[in-house]
mmCIF file of C-alpha atoms in Angstrom:
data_model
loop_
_atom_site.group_PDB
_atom_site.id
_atom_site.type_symbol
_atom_site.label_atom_id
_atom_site.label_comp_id
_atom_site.label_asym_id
_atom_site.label_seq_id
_atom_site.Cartn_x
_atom_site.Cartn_y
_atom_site.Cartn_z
ATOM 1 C CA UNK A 1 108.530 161.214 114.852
ATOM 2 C CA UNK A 2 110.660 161.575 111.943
ATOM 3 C CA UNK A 3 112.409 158.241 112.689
ATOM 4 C CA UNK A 4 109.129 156.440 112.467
ATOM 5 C CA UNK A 5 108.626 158.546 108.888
ATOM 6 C CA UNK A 6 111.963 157.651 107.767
ATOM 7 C CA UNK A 7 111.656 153.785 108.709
ATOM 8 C CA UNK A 8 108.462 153.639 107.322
ATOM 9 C CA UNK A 9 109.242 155.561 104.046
ATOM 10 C CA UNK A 10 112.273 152.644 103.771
ATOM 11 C CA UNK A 11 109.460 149.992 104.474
ATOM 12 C CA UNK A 12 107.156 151.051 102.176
ATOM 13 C CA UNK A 13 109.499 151.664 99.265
ATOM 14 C CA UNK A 14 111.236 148.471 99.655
ATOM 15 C CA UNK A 15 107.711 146.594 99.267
ATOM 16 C CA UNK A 16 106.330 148.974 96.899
ATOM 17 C CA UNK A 17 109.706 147.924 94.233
ATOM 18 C CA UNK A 18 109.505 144.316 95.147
ATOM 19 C CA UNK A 19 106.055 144.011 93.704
ATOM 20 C CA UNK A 20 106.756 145.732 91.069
ATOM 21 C CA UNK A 21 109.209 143.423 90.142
ATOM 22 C CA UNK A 22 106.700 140.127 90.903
ATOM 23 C CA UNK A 23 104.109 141.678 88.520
ATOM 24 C CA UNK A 24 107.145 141.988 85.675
ATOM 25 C CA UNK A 25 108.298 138.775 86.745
ATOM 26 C CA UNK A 26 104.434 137.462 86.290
ATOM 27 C CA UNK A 27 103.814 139.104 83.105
ATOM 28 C CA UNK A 28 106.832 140.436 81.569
ATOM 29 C CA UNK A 29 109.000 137.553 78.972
ATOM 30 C CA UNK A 30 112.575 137.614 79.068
ATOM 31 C CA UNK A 31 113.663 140.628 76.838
ATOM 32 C CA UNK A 32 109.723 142.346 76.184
ATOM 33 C CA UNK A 33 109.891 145.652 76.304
ATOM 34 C CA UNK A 34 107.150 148.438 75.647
ATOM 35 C CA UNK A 35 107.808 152.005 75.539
ATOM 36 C CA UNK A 36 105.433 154.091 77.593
ATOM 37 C CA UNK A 37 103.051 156.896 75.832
ATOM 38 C CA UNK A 38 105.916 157.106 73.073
ATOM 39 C CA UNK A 39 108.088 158.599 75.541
ATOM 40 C CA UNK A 40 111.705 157.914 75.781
ATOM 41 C CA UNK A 41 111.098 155.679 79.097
ATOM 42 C CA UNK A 42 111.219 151.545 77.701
ATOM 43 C CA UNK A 43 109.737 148.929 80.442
ATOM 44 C CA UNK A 44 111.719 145.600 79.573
ATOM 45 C CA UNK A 45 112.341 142.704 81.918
ATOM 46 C CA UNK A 46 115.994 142.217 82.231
ATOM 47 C CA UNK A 47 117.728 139.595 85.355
ATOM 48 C CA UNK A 48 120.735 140.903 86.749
ATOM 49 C CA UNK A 49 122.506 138.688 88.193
ATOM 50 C CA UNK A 50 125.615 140.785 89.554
ATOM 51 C CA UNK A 51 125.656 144.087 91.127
ATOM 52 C CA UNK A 52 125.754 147.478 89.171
ATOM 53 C CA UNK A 53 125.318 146.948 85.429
ATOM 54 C CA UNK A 54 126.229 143.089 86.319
ATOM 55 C CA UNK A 55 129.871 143.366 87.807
ATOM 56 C CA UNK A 56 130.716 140.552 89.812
ATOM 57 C CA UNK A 57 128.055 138.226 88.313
ATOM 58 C CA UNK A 58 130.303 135.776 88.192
ATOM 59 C CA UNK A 59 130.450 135.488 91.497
ATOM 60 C CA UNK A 60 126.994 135.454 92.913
ATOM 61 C CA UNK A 61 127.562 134.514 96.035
ATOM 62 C CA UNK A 62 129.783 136.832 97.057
ATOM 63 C CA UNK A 63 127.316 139.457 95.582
ATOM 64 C CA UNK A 64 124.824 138.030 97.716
ATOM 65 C CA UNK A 65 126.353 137.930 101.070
ATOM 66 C CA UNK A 66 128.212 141.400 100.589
ATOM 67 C CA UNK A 67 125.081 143.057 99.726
ATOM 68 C CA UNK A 68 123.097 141.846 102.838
ATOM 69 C CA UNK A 69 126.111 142.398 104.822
ATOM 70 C CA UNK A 70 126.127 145.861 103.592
ATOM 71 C CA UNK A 71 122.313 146.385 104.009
ATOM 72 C CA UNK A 72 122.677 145.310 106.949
ATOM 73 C CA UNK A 73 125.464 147.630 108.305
ATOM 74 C CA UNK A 74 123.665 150.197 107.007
ATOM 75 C CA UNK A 75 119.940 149.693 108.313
ATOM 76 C CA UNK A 76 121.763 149.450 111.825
ATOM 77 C CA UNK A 77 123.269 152.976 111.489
ATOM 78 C CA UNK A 78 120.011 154.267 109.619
ATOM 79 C CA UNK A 79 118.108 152.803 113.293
ATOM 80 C CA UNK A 80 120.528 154.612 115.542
ATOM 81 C CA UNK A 81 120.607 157.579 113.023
ATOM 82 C CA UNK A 82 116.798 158.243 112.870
ATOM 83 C CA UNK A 83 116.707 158.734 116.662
ATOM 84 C CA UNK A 84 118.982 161.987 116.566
ATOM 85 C CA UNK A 85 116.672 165.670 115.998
ATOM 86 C CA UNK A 86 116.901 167.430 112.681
ATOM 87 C CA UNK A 87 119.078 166.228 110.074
ATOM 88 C CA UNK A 88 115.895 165.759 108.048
ATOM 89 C CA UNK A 89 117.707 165.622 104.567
ATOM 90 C CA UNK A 90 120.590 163.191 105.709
ATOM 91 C CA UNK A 91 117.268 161.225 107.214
ATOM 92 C CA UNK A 92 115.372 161.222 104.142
ATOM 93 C CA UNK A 93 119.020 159.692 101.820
ATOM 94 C CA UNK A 94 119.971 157.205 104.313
ATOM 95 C CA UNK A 95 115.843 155.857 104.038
ATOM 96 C CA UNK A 96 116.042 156.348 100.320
ATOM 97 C CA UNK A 97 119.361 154.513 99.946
ATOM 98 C CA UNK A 98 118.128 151.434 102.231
ATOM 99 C CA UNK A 99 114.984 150.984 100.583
ATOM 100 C CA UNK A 100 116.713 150.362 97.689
ATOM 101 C CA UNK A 101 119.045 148.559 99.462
ATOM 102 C CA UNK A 102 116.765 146.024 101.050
ATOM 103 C CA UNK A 103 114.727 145.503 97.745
ATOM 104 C CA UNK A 104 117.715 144.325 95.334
ATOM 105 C CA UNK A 105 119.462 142.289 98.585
ATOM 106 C CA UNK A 106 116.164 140.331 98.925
ATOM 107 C CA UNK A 107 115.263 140.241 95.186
ATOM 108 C CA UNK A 108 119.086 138.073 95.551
ATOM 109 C CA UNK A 109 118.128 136.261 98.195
ATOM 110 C CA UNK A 110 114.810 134.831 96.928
ATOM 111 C CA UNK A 111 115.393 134.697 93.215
ATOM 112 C CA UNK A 112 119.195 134.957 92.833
ATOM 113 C CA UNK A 113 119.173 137.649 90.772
ATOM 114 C CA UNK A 114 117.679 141.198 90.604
ATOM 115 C CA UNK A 115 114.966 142.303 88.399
ATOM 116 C CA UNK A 116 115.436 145.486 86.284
ATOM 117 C CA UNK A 117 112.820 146.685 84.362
ATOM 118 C CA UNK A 118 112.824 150.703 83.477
ATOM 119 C CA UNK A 119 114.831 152.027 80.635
ATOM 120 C CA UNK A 120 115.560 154.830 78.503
ATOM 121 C CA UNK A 121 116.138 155.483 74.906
ATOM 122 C CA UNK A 122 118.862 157.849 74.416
ATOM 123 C CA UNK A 123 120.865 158.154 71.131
ATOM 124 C CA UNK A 124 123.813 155.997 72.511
ATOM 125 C CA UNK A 125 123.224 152.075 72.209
ATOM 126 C CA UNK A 126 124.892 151.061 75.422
ATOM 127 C CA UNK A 127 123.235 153.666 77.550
ATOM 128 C CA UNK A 128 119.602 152.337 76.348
ATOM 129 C CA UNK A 129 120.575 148.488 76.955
ATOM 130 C CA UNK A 130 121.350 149.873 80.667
ATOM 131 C CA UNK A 131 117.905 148.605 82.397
ATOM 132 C CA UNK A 132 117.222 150.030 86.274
ATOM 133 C CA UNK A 133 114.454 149.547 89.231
ATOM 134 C CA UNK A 134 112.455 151.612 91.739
ATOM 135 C CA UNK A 135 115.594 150.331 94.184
ATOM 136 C CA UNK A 136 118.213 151.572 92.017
ATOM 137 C CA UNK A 137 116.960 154.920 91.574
ATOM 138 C CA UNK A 138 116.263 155.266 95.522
ATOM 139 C CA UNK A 139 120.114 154.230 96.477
ATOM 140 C CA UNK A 140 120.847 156.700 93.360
ATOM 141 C CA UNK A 141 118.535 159.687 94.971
ATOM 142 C CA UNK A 142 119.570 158.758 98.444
ATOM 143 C CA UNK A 143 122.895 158.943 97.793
ATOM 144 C CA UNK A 144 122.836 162.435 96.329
ATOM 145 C CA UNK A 145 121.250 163.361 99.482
ATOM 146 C CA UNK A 146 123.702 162.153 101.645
ATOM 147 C CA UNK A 147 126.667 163.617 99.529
ATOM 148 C CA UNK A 148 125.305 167.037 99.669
ATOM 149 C CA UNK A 149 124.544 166.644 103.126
ATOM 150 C CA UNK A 150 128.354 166.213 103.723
ATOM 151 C CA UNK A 151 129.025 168.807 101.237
ATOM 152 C CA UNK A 152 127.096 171.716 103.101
ATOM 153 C CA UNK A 153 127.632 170.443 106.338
ATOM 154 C CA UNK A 154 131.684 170.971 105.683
ATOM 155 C CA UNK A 155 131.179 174.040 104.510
ATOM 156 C CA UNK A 156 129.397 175.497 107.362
ATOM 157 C CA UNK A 157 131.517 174.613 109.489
#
């Protein structure tokens, strides 16, 4: 049961990101950006066309096909994975991490580029031109899981 949780939890946050990014892509122009209830969280619409804060974007298609490739690897691991009992938190970062996964690998894909559209202001210039999605905060989150999974698992042991 908690497979079928896990795959659908990647499922729906994958979709759930990618149409966020459609309505920016609809609505947003190149560079808008609105801050929300005059908090410190900026929506802008920023294309990023390499991977983390654009490495490698000169080199698209190797972005590309190593993030599917990746994705890939991973969603096969995250099927056999789900099928084991317990390891609920390990579960819950692998789904995390893969959602994310499979939302900036097909933004790549179809539009050859990845659409970022949450910032925040901070008192540092370069930090608040840093621009993230839905995705990139479930591969961050996930990824924290997993860590401390391995973390506490090593030390029970």
């Amino acid at each position: 049961m908690a497979g079928l949780f896990g795959a659908g939890m990647t499922a729906c946050l994958t979709c759930i990101d990618l149409a966020i990014k459609s309505k920016i892509e609809e609505d947003w122009k190149p560079g808008e950006e609105k801050k929300i209830a005059d908090s410190k969280v900026v929506i802008r619409k920023v294309h990023n066309k390499g991977m983390c804060l654009n490495v490698l974007e000169q080199h698209p298609e190797m972005v590309r096909t190593s993030s599917l490739l990746v994705t890939g690897v991973l969603t096969l691991y995250q099927l056999i994975f789900l099928r084991k009992k317990g390891h609920i938190v390990r579960k819950a970062g692998l789904s995390l991490t893969i959602a994310g996964a499979w939302s900036n690998t097909i933004d790549r894909w179809m539009r050859g580029y990845v659409v970022d559209y949450v910032g925040f202001q901070t008192k540092w210039e370069k930090l608040t031109k840093v621009t993230y999605n839905l995705g990139d905060f479930c591969i961050a989150a996930g990824s924290i899981l997993l860590v401390l999974t391995e973390v506490f698992h090593k030390k029970s042991k």
